[in-house]
Each structure stands twice: as C-alpha cells, then as structure tokens.
Amino acid sequence: MFRHGYAKGVPEPIQKGEKVFRGIPVSNGVCRGKVLLLGNAQQPVSRQSVPDALLAGEIGRFEAALSQTRQEILEVQRKVNAAMGASEAGIFEAHLLVLEDRTLIDEVVRAINQQKVNAEHAFHTVAERYAATLAAIEDEYLRERAADMRDVATRVLNNLTGRRQGVDLHQLKEPCIVIGHDLTPSDTAQLDRTRVLGFATDVGSKTSHTAIMARSLRIPAVVGLNTITAELENGQYVLLDGFNGVVILNPTDQTLFEYGQLVRKQVSLEEKLRDVLDKPAITLDGQTIVLSANIEQAADADAVKACGAEGVGLFRTEYLYISSNHLPTEEEQFQAYRAAAAALSPQPVVMRTFDLGGDKFLSHLQVPPEMNPFLGWRAIRFCLEELDIFRSQIRAILRASAHGNVKMMYPMISGLEELNRANALVEEYKAELRRENIPFDEAMEIGAMIEIPSAVLIADSLAKRLKFLSIGTNDLIQYSLAVDRMNEKIAYLYQPTHPAIVRLIKATVDAAHRHNIWVGVCGEMAGDPTLTPLLIGLGVDELSVAPPVLPQIKFMVRRLKIPETKELAAFALECESAGEILARCQELARNVAPSLFENRVLESGTVAPPAPVS
Ligand code: PEP
Ligand code: MG
C-alpha cells in the first residue's frame, strides 16, 4: 500500500521545510514520490481572420476534428470498458453527447461564418462559454459536467491545432505523483498504473467521475486542494495520504516514520481482513448477520464472490440505462440479470427496479429538467407512468428468476397505492409470461426500499404485503432531515446518527419483525464499521455494502456481542444529540476493533472542510 518512487540505493533528497496541504480524500492508500506537474491545458487560442473563400474549409476542419475526437473517445471508452467494466466506460457517453450537441455545433459554424474567424477560435469561445455556465451552477453534479465539457473541448482543440498534451500520461518514464488543476476522467482512465503512484488536484469532489475512476483503479488520490498546482514544482518530493486527504511536501523524517507505521498497520489490517473472507458473519455470542453486496452490473458478481458476501442486497439496475446509449431491451436486461443470478446462485440477488431520475442522468430519455429532481419524477413514480419501460424490466427480472435466486424490490415507495399498483402490474406481467409458456419463479420474493419518512410511518401496511424491507439510508437521511445528499455546503447536517434517523430505523425494524419479515440496510450507513454495532443493536437483519468495504464490516460483526449493541441502541433511542450518539458508536467500535480505525484521522460521520494548512 505504501508505494514510493525512490529507486533502491538512491539517496533521498535533503529535507527542506515540510509543508502540509489538506484536501478531500477520495481514494485510499499512501504513496510518496516525485511530483509530475501537469501543465495548464488551457493554452492560448489565437484569433485569425479568414477570407470568405476559405470559410467552408474552416467548417470542414472543425467537422473533421469532431469526428477524430469521437474516434479517440470511443477508443478510450473501449479500453476502459475492457479494463474496468461498462459502468466506468459509460461516463464517456456524456463526452460523446457533447460532440453531438447540435446547438453547440451550429453556434460554432455560425461564429466561423459571421465573424470570419478560424475554427479553433470559434470553437474555443463557444465551448468555454458553455463550460463556464455549467461551472457556475449550484448543483454539484452539473458543475462537475463542466470538467467533461473542458475535457472534450481540449481534445477537439488539440485535433484542430495538431497539438498534443505536453505529458503522455499513458507512457511515463519514471514513477511519479501526478499533480494537476483538474484531472479529467479520460486522463484518469489512461493513467499508467505502473508509474502513477497517486494523484492530487486543485479542484474536485467525492462525486466527480475522476474520483470514481481513482477508486476503481485503486490509485491513492486527494482532490479539492485549492492551490496545490501553484505551490508545487516539477521534481519536488511529496507524500500523499489518500486516507486522510493530505499531501505533504518535503516530509520530515518524523513524518516519514509516522507514515511508515501507518502503512505497516494497513498491511497488517489487510492480512486480518483476508482472514475473515470465508468466515461467517456471526457475532461472538452466535447471532448471524447477513452481509450482502451492492452492485451496478452483472460483471460485479466476481467482486461479490471475492469479498465474502452472501449474495447481492442491492443491484442498482438503472446503471444499465445510464451506461448505455440506447434503451436496453427486455432481452438485453434479461441477459444481464440472468448472468448475475446464475453466477451467484444459490445466493440471492435483490434486483431493485429502475431508480431513474434524481441525480441519475437520463440523457437518452429526453426527460425535461426539474426544479427539485430528488422530489420529482423519480424511481417507482417514473416507472408507474412509463409502463413500457417498467414492463420490459419486470418481465426480464421474472425471466431471470428461473435461473437463480432472484428477489425484487421497488425504490422510493411513498404510499400504499404505489405498492398496490406496482404489485398489480407484476401480476399482469406474470400472467403474460404464463400464457407465453416462459418459465419464472412463481414464488419470487418482492420487497420495498424504505427511503421516505412516509414509508416508515406506514411500514406496517407495507410489511404485511411484502417479503422484506430494505432501508435506503442515503435517501432516508436526505428526505427526513431535508438535506440534499449532493450539496457540500450543508454536508455537516447530513447526520446518520441524528436521533430522528435512529428512531426511523427502529420503527422500520419493528414493523418488519411484527410481520415476520426480514429487514436490511443498503445505504452507505451500512458500509461504515463505526455504525455496525448501532444497526445490529437496532435489530437490522441484513447489511448490504459495496464489495471493497464488506470485509471490514464482517470483521466488526465478528467482534461484537449482542447485549453491548442492544445497550448502545437503547442509549441512542433515548439520546437527543447526534454528536453524543456518534461518540458512543465510535467508542464501542474502536474498543472492539481498534485496528479498523488506525489509519483514519477524520472520524466517520463528520465532515472536515478542506483548507490548506502550512
Ligand atoms: C439509498 O437511498 O440509501 C440507496 C441505497 O439508494 P441510492 O443510493 O441508489 O439512492
Ligand atoms: Mg435511494
């Protein structure tokens, strides 16, 4: 885990002063090595007058550059797909859409013709205006799309000018830590993994595509460092800590010693975690907790097996739509669902019906933008109106149920009418399949996600009609506390241990158990080992988490005793303060499994604002 860039035997540079930069940790790991500073991609674009007779030629050059860029992006997408799978490669769809944006293309052609200027200047001016507009939008997700826009614009400009980026990140001569203002998703996807020890950027957030890529590639990374590109120079030596979001220039011997210890702890923790992979998730006093995995695509089935999960608790099926440039057919969906179900059989795979809308891009569905997309036409609300989409998915899931242990759940149920309507439609689709003699599992279990406070309050009505409930804490927290889960400005209010959340979870668990059905948690809260004792104490039967964190949760489960979790839950249900509940959770978690927390400076459940410290 501690990757460094010094060749063996080569003396390390003499330490000058140590300088610490703090940002947002987005990908775990520690590395140290030489800085490779990326130049500013925004090179000046000159304005040249073009005579009337040559204007058509400029437009031709522009169209050729668009088509060359398209080929390049398709090639990057193909490589990423092969290396990392369809969900990561899917982000390049957004880049391809920029190239097909008729309004943008027409505007550039108009500018060439009317202002009689070179294609580079016309394109740069229009593209920069689009990117600046996106960058100024409050919504963090849309703001991130400005980076996509600039990424594509740089490629088009390079193709127009014949200029290449100064550094070929795919072919580096020596190990280095890449420092840039903003690494684009395509830069990140092409990083030479044998040479790039880690990377750090001035801008960025946890939800950016670059951060998602870094985690997939398992490259330590820190973003949101504000001015780091202005403060560092090529060839300087830095230490990068992706656990805590820190970059240290000229680390002192003391710092290196401390980080050496941190890395040794990480290595020994990873060994301990490997030990629990094939062991049961059972508490010290014999209570079994079902640990399942959250996945986005059928290909993730391998990761599910490797992390020691007992099946899939949440298959976010909408990624089939998001990562494809067309509406997936029933047959395509069937193939994907069957592959996951068959690969993991007899373990269960819980398919969540499409949760489209909210922050999930619907580029090819032509859905008009909404003022409040998280409160809008999303998930089951969307599916119950777009019946062609719902029907093809339900038929595909039912057909897949003949090939494994498939269960299905509806997202964003807010009232009983939605559940009844969805169930009635499922019955209709089952009748169709029977008439067509297409096999499916008649006993396929159906559950619902509990993500809205109204669903908690009617949980008894839901539970008596369902086989399981799965609490989606990501949304339950945002809807209960009125805190947008994407908005960094109010991130400090996004509190999983808020007394209201604790009580909502307990009410859901009690309702499920009154009706003798199981209840799980599949939001991010389930993947935080600090909160595992609380969730178990509240009576949750199943935790469904991302495969890379599952071993940590199992490690925690195997160190707990039920009475101490019940005591913690009883305290939390009486307590009036989110901070006090969190402190008690931390105390118990750190007592029983201290090694899980040795690399963390930040406490889980807290939000540290990024600020440079020197
Ligand atoms: C949740 O809301 O907790 C959940 C698991 O669903 P998603 O994160 O996909 O909205
Ligand atoms: Mg949700």
Short mmCIF file of N, CA, C and O in Angstrom, two decimals, residues 292 294 312-314 350 352 408-413 446-452 455 466-473 476 508 512 517-523 526 540 542-544:
data_model
loop_
_atom_site.label_atom_id
_atom_site.label_comp_id
_atom_site.label_asym_id
_atom_site.label_seq_id
_atom_site.Cartn_x
_atom_site.Cartn_y
_atom_site.Cartn_z
N SER A 292 -24.50 -8.68 2.57
CA SER A 292 -24.63 -8.78 1.12
C SER A 292 -23.92 -7.60 0.46
O SER A 292 -23.50 -6.67 1.13
N ASN A 294 -23.60 -4.55 -2.67
CA ASN A 294 -24.30 -3.65 -3.61
C ASN A 294 -23.55 -3.68 -4.93
O ASN A 294 -22.33 -3.51 -4.96
N VAL A 312 -26.33 -10.60 -3.26
CA VAL A 312 -26.46 -9.18 -3.56
C VAL A 312 -27.71 -8.65 -2.87
O VAL A 312 -28.80 -9.18 -3.05
N GLY A 313 -27.54 -7.59 -2.08
CA GLY A 313 -28.69 -6.99 -1.39
C GLY A 313 -29.26 -5.83 -2.16
O GLY A 313 -30.37 -5.37 -1.88
N LEU A 314 -28.49 -5.30 -3.12
CA LEU A 314 -28.98 -4.18 -3.94
C LEU A 314 -28.26 -4.21 -5.28
O LEU A 314 -27.05 -3.98 -5.35
N VAL A 350 -30.88 -9.37 -5.09
CA VAL A 350 -32.05 -8.49 -4.98
C VAL A 350 -31.94 -7.42 -6.07
O VAL A 350 -31.07 -6.56 -6.02
N ARG A 352 -33.17 -4.23 -7.73
CA ARG A 352 -34.02 -3.06 -7.49
C ARG A 352 -34.56 -2.58 -8.83
O ARG A 352 -33.78 -2.41 -9.77
N MET A 408 -36.88 -9.14 -5.80
CA MET A 408 -37.04 -7.85 -6.46
C MET A 408 -37.54 -6.83 -5.44
O MET A 408 -38.30 -7.18 -4.53
N MET A 409 -37.08 -5.58 -5.57
CA MET A 409 -37.65 -4.56 -4.67
C MET A 409 -37.89 -3.25 -5.41
O MET A 409 -37.23 -2.95 -6.40
N TYR A 410 -38.88 -2.50 -4.91
CA TYR A 410 -39.24 -1.23 -5.52
C TYR A 410 -38.56 -0.08 -4.75
O TYR A 410 -38.60 -0.07 -3.51
N PRO A 411 -38.00 0.89 -5.48
CA PRO A 411 -37.39 2.04 -4.79
C PRO A 411 -38.42 3.16 -4.56
O PRO A 411 -39.41 3.25 -5.28
N MET A 412 -38.18 3.97 -3.54
CA MET A 412 -38.91 5.22 -3.33
C MET A 412 -40.42 5.06 -3.16
O MET A 412 -41.19 5.90 -3.60
N ILE A 413 -40.82 3.96 -2.50
CA ILE A 413 -42.26 3.82 -2.23
C ILE A 413 -42.64 4.87 -1.18
O ILE A 413 -42.02 4.96 -0.12
N ILE A 446 -40.86 -10.33 -3.22
CA ILE A 446 -40.86 -8.90 -3.54
C ILE A 446 -40.77 -8.10 -2.24
O ILE A 446 -41.45 -8.41 -1.26
N GLY A 447 -39.90 -7.10 -2.25
CA GLY A 447 -39.75 -6.22 -1.09
C GLY A 447 -39.81 -4.77 -1.53
O GLY A 447 -40.04 -4.47 -2.70
N ALA A 448 -39.60 -3.87 -0.57
CA ALA A 448 -39.59 -2.44 -0.92
C ALA A 448 -38.47 -1.76 -0.17
O ALA A 448 -38.08 -2.18 0.93
N MET A 449 -37.96 -0.70 -0.80
CA MET A 449 -36.97 0.11 -0.09
C MET A 449 -37.72 1.12 0.78
O MET A 449 -38.76 1.64 0.40
N ILE A 450 -37.14 1.35 1.95
CA ILE A 450 -37.71 2.35 2.84
C ILE A 450 -36.76 3.54 2.80
O ILE A 450 -35.66 3.50 3.37
N GLU A 451 -37.19 4.58 2.09
CA GLU A 451 -36.30 5.72 1.85
C GLU A 451 -36.98 7.04 2.15
O GLU A 451 -36.36 8.10 2.05
N ILE A 452 -38.27 6.97 2.44
CA ILE A 452 -39.05 8.20 2.62
C ILE A 452 -39.73 8.11 3.99
O ILE A 452 -40.24 7.04 4.35
N ALA A 455 -42.97 6.31 4.27
CA ALA A 455 -42.92 4.84 4.17
C ALA A 455 -42.66 4.23 5.54
O ALA A 455 -43.18 3.15 5.88
N LEU A 466 -45.45 -7.58 1.91
CA LEU A 466 -44.13 -7.79 1.30
C LEU A 466 -43.36 -8.90 2.01
O LEU A 466 -43.71 -9.31 3.11
N LYS A 467 -42.27 -9.32 1.38
CA LYS A 467 -41.44 -10.38 1.98
C LYS A 467 -40.21 -9.82 2.68
O LYS A 467 -39.53 -10.51 3.42
N PHE A 468 -39.85 -8.56 2.40
CA PHE A 468 -38.72 -7.93 3.10
C PHE A 468 -38.75 -6.42 2.89
O PHE A 468 -39.40 -5.92 1.96
N LEU A 469 -38.03 -5.72 3.78
CA LEU A 469 -37.84 -4.27 3.63
C LEU A 469 -36.34 -4.00 3.61
O LEU A 469 -35.57 -4.68 4.29
N SER A 470 -35.93 -3.00 2.81
CA SER A 470 -34.50 -2.65 2.79
C SER A 470 -34.40 -1.14 2.94
O SER A 470 -34.96 -0.39 2.12
N ILE A 471 -33.74 -0.71 4.01
CA ILE A 471 -33.72 0.73 4.32
C ILE A 471 -32.62 1.42 3.50
O ILE A 471 -31.44 1.08 3.62
N GLY A 472 -33.03 2.36 2.67
CA GLY A 472 -32.08 3.14 1.86
C GLY A 472 -31.74 4.41 2.63
O GLY A 472 -32.38 5.45 2.47
N THR A 473 -30.72 4.31 3.47
CA THR A 473 -30.43 5.45 4.36
C THR A 473 -29.93 6.68 3.59
O THR A 473 -30.11 7.80 4.07
N LEU A 476 -33.17 8.19 2.86
CA LEU A 476 -33.97 8.40 4.08
C LEU A 476 -33.40 9.59 4.87
O LEU A 476 -34.15 10.41 5.40
N THR A 508 -38.91 1.03 11.55
CA THR A 508 -38.99 0.15 10.36
C THR A 508 -38.71 -1.30 10.76
O THR A 508 -39.41 -2.23 10.34
N ALA A 512 -41.28 -4.52 10.44
CA ALA A 512 -40.93 -5.72 9.67
C ALA A 512 -41.05 -6.95 10.56
O ALA A 512 -41.65 -7.96 10.16
N ILE A 517 -41.04 -10.56 8.72
CA ILE A 517 -40.21 -10.47 7.53
C ILE A 517 -38.86 -9.86 7.92
O ILE A 517 -38.74 -9.21 8.96
N TRP A 518 -37.84 -10.07 7.08
CA TRP A 518 -36.52 -9.54 7.41
C TRP A 518 -36.36 -8.11 6.92
O TRP A 518 -37.09 -7.66 6.02
N VAL A 519 -35.41 -7.42 7.55
CA VAL A 519 -35.18 -6.02 7.18
C VAL A 519 -33.68 -5.77 7.06
O VAL A 519 -32.90 -6.21 7.91
N GLY A 520 -33.30 -5.11 5.98
CA GLY A 520 -31.87 -4.80 5.76
C GLY A 520 -31.64 -3.31 5.66
O GLY A 520 -32.57 -2.51 5.64
N VAL A 521 -30.35 -2.94 5.61
CA VAL A 521 -29.96 -1.56 5.30
C VAL A 521 -29.02 -1.64 4.11
O VAL A 521 -28.05 -2.41 4.13
N CYS A 522 -29.31 -0.88 3.05
CA CYS A 522 -28.44 -0.95 1.88
C CYS A 522 -27.85 0.42 1.51
O CYS A 522 -27.17 0.56 0.50
N GLY A 523 -28.09 1.45 2.33
CA GLY A 523 -27.46 2.76 2.10
C GLY A 523 -26.03 2.75 2.62
O GLY A 523 -25.58 1.77 3.24
N ALA A 526 -24.68 1.43 6.07
CA ALA A 526 -24.37 0.02 6.32
C ALA A 526 -22.89 -0.27 6.10
O ALA A 526 -22.37 -1.26 6.61
N VAL A 540 -31.44 -4.77 12.90
CA VAL A 540 -31.35 -4.97 11.45
C VAL A 540 -30.82 -6.40 11.17
O VAL A 540 -29.85 -6.83 11.80
N GLU A 542 -29.94 -7.61 7.94
CA GLU A 542 -29.02 -7.71 6.80
C GLU A 542 -28.36 -6.36 6.55
O GLU A 542 -28.99 -5.30 6.71
N LEU A 543 -27.07 -6.38 6.19
CA LEU A 543 -26.37 -5.15 5.80
C LEU A 543 -25.85 -5.38 4.39
O LEU A 543 -25.18 -6.38 4.13
N SER A 544 -26.14 -4.45 3.49
CA SER A 544 -25.69 -4.62 2.11
C SER A 544 -24.77 -3.46 1.77
O SER A 544 -25.17 -2.29 1.86
#
